[in-house]
Short mmCIF file of C-alpha atoms and ligand atoms in Angstrom, two decimals:
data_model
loop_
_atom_site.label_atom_id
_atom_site.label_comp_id
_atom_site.label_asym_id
_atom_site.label_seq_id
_atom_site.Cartn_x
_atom_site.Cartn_y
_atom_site.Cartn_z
CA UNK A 264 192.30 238.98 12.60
CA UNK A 265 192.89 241.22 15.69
CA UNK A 266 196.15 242.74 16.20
CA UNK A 267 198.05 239.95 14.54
CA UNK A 268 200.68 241.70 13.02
CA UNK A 269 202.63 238.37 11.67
CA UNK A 270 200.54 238.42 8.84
CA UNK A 271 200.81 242.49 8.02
CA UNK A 272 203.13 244.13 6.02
CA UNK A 273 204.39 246.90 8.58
CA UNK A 274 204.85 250.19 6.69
CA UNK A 275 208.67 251.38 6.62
CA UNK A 276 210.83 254.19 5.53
CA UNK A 277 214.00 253.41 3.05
CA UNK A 278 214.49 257.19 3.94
CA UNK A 279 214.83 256.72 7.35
CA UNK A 280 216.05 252.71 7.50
CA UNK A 281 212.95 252.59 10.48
CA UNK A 282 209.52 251.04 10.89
CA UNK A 283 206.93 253.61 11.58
CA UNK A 284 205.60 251.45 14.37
CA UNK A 285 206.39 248.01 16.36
CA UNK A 286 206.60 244.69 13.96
CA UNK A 287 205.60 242.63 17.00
CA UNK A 288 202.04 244.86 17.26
CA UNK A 289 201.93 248.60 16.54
CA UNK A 290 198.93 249.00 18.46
CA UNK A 291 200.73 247.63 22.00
CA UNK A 292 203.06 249.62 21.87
CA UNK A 293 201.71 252.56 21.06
CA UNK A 294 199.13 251.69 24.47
CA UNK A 295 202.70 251.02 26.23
CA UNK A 296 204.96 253.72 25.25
CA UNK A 297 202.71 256.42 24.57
CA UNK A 298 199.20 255.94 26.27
CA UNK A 299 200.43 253.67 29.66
CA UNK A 300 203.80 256.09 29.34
CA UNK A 301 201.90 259.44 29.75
CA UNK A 302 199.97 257.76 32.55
CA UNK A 303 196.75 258.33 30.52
CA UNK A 304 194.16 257.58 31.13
CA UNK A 305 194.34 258.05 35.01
CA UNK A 306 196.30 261.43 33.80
CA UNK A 307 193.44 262.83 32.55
CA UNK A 308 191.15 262.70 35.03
CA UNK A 309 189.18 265.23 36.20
CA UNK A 310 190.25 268.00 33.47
CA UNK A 311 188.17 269.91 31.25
CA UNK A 312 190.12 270.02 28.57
CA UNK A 313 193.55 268.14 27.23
CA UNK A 314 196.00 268.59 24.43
CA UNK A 315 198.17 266.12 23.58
CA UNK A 316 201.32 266.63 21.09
CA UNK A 317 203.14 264.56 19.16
CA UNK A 318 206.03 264.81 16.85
CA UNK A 319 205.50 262.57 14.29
CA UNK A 320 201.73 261.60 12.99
CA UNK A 321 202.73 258.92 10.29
CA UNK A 322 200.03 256.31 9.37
CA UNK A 323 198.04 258.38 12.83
CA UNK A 324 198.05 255.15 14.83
CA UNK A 325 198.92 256.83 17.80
CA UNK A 326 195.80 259.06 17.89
CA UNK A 327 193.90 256.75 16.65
CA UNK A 328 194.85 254.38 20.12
CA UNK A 329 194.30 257.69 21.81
CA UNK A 330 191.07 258.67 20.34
CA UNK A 331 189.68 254.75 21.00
CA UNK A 332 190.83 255.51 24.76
CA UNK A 333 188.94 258.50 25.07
CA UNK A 334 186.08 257.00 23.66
CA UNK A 335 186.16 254.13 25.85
CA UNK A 336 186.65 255.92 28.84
CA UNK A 337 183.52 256.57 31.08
CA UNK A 338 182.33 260.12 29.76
CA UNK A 339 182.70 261.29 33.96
CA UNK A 340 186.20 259.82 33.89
CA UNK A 341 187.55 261.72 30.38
CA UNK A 342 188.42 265.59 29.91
CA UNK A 343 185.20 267.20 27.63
CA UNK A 344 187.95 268.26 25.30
CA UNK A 345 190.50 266.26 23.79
CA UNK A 346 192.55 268.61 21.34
CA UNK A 347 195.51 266.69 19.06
CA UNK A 348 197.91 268.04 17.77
CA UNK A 349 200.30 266.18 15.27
CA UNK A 350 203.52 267.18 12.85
CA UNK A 351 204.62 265.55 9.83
CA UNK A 352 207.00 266.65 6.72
CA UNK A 353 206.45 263.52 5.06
CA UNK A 354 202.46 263.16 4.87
CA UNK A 355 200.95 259.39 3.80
CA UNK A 356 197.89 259.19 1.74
CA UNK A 357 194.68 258.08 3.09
CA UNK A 358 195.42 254.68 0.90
CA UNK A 359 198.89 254.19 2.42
CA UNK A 360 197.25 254.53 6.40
CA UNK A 361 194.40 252.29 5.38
CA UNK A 362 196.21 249.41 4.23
CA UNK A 363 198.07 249.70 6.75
CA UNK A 364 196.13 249.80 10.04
CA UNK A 365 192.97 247.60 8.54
CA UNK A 366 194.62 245.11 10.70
CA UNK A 367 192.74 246.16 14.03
CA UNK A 368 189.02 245.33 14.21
CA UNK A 369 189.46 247.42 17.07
CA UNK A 370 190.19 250.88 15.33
CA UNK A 371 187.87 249.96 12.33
CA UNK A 372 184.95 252.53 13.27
CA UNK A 373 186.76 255.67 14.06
CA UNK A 374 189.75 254.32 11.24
CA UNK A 375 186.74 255.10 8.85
CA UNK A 376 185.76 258.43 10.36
CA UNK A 377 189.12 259.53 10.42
CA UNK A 378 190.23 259.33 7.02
CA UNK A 379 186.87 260.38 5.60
CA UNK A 380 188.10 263.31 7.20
CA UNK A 381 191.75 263.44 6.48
CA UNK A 382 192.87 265.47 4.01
CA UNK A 383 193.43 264.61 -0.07
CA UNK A 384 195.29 267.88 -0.53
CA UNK A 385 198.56 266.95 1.61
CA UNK A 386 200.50 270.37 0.95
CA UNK A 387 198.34 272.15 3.23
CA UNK A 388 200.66 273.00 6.07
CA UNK A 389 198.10 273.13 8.91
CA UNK A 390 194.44 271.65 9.17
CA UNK A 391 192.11 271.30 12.07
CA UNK A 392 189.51 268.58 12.07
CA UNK A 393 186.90 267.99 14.28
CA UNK A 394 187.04 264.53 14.35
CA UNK A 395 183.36 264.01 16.75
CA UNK A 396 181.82 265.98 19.59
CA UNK A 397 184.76 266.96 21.73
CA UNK A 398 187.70 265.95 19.51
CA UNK A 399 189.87 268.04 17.18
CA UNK A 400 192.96 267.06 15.90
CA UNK A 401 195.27 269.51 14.32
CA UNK A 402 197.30 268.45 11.56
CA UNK A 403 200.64 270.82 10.57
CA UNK A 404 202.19 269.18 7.69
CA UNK A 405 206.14 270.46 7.53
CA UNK A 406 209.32 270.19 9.62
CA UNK A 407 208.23 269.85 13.23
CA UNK A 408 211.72 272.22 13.66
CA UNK A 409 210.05 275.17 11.59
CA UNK A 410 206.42 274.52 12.41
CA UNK A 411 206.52 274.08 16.31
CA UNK A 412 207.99 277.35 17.14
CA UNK A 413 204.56 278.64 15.44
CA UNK A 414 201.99 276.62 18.16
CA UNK A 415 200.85 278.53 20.71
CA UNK A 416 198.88 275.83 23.25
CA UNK A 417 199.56 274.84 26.42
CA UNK A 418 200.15 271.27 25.97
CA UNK A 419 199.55 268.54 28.75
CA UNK A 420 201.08 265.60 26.99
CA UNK A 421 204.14 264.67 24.59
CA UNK A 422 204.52 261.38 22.41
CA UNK A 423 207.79 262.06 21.00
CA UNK A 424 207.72 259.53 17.79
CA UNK A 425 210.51 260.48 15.16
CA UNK A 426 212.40 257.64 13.95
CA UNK A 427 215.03 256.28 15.42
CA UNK A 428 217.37 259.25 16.31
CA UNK A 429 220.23 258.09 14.68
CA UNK A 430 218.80 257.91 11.19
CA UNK A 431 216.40 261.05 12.02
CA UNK A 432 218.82 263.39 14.31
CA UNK A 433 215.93 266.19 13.05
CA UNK A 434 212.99 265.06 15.39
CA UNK A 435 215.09 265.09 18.00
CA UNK A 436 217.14 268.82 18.21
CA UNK A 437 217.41 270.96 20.88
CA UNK A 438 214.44 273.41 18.89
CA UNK A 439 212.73 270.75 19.25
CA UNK A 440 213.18 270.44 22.80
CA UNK A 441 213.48 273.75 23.27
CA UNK A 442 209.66 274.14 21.76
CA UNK A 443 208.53 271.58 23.98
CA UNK A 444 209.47 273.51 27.31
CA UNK A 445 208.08 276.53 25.90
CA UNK A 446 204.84 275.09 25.60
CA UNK A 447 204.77 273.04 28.99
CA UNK A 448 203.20 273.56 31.83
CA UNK A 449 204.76 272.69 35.10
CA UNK A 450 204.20 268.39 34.99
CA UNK A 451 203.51 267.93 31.71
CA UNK A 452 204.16 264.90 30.67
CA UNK A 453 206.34 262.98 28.16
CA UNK A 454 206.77 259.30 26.46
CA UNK A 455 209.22 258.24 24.15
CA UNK A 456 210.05 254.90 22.93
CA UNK A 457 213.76 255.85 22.93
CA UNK A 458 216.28 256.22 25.02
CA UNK A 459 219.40 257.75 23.10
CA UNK A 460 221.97 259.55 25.40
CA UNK A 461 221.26 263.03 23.58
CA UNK A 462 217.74 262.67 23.69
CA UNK A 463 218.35 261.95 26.95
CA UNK A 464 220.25 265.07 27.26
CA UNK A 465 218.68 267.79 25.09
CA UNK A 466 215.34 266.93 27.63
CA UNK A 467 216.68 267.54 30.63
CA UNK A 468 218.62 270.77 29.36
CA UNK A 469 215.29 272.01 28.54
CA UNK A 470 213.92 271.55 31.97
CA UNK A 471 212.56 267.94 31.83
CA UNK A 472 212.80 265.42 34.69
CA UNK A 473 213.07 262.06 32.77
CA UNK A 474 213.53 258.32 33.80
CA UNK A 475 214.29 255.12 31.71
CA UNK A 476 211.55 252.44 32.18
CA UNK A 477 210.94 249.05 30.80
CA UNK A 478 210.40 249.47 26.87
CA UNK A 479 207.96 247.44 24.26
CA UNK A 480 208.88 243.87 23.24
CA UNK A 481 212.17 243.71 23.22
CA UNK A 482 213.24 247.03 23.92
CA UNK A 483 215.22 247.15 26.73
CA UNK A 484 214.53 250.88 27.50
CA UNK A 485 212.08 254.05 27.12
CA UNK A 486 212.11 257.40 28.69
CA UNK A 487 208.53 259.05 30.30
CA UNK A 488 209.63 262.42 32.39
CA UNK A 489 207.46 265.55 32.91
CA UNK A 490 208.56 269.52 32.71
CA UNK A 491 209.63 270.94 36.29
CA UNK A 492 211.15 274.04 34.01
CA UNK A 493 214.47 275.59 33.92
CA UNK A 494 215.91 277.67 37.48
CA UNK A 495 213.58 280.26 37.26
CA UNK A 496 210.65 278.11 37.34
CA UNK A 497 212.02 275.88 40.27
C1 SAM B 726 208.06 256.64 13.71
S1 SAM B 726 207.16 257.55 12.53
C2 SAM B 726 205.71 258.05 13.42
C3 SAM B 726 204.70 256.96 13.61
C4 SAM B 726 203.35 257.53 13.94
N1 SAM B 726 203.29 258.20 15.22
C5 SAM B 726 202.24 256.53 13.77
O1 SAM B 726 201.38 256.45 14.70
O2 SAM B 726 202.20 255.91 12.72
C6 SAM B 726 207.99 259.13 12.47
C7 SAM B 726 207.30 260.14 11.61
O3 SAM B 726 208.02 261.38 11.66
C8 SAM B 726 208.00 261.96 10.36
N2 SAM B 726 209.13 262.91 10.25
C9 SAM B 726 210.44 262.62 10.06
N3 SAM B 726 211.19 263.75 10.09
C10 SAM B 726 210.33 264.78 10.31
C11 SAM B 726 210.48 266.18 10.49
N4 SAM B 726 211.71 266.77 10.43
N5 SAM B 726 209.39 266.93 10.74
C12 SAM B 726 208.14 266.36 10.82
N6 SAM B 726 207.94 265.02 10.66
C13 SAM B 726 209.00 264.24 10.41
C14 SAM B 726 208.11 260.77 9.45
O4 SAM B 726 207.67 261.05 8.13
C15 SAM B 726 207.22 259.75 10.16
O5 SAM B 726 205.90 259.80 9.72
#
């Protein structure tokens, strides 16, 4: 089986009332909103180096999908350095993600390498790994609202993947935002699978330029955007 999620129990939060990814197929919609939404991979072209961020790790599908993409990617048309960086307050153990994304043949190989790597002691709050010759991710277990405002990178691309923003207003404050524009550079990119009016909002008050596109499946509507900064930057 490849990708045939009819068959897989999709993990879900009672906490949150929300599926950590897509029931149709995670790993499509993570390519969709996140990879196809950042305009990766012709967005990362020609750099030396990348860092992507995201806001919520979960079961790490989403740099898993981006880790298989770098690999793929012909090593002349792929930055040297890929560095992730991921938050999450509510860390899943390595059983939990493996049971749960054993699904794609696909992922298998680097599945393997990645949780031989991730870490059994979960109350950590920040970990780097170096997950193979040119890729780290960074792991900051916490609230992304207390942890963010301690990153200092200049980061290239956001996947903004809370749960849905009604049940999980947290992932999606104005510190959040705020964060985010602080760490921009001019054109950095963003992708979110949602597109809540004060999400909406709270992005473009913090100096990002965002449009609604087609969504995954049946969602009607996500938002991609990049940071053009606030009037001093303009
Ligand atoms: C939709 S899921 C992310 C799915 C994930 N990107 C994946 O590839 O599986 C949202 C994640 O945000 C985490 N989360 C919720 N509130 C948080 C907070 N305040 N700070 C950090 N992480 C949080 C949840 O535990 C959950 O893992």
């Amino acid at each position: 089986m490849n990708g045939d999620m009819a068959h897989i129990d999709v993990p879900r939060s009672e906490k949150f009332d929300d599926v950590y990814f897509s029931v149709v197929d995670g790993l499509s919609e993570t390519r969709h909103v996140f990879l196809n939404g950042n305009g990766l991979p012709e967005a990362w072209q020609g750099r030396g180096g990348v860092t992507i961020c995201e806001t919520g790790f979960g079961t790490g599908l989403n740099f898993l999908a981006t880790l298989k993409l770098w690999l793929d990617s012909p090593v002349a048309e792929r930055p040297k350095k890929l560095h992730f960086i991921s938050f999450e307050k509510y860390p899943l153990t390595r059983e939990y993600i493996a049971k749960h994304l054993a699904v794609w043949n696909d992922l298998s190989d680097i599945l393997g390498v990645f949780l031989s790597k991730y870490p059994i002691d979960l109350n950590v709050s920040k970990v780097d790994l170096d997950i193979c010759d040119g890729v780290v991710l960074t792991l900051c277990f916490g609230d992304v609202n207390v942890l963010m405002p301690t990153i200092h990178e200049s980061v290239d691309f956001w996947f903004l993947d809370g749960f849905k923003p009604s049940s999980n207003p947290d992932m999606w404050s104005d510190n959040v935002f705020q964060n985010m524009a602080r760490l921009s550079q001019i054109d950095a990119r963003i992708a979110t699978f949602t597109a809540a009016g004060f999400v909406r909002r709270g992005l473009v008050a913090a100096g990002f330029e965002i449009q609604k596109v087609r969504g995954f499946g049946r969602k009607r509507e996500m938002v991609i955007g990049r940071y053009v900064g606030g009037d001093d930057a303009r």
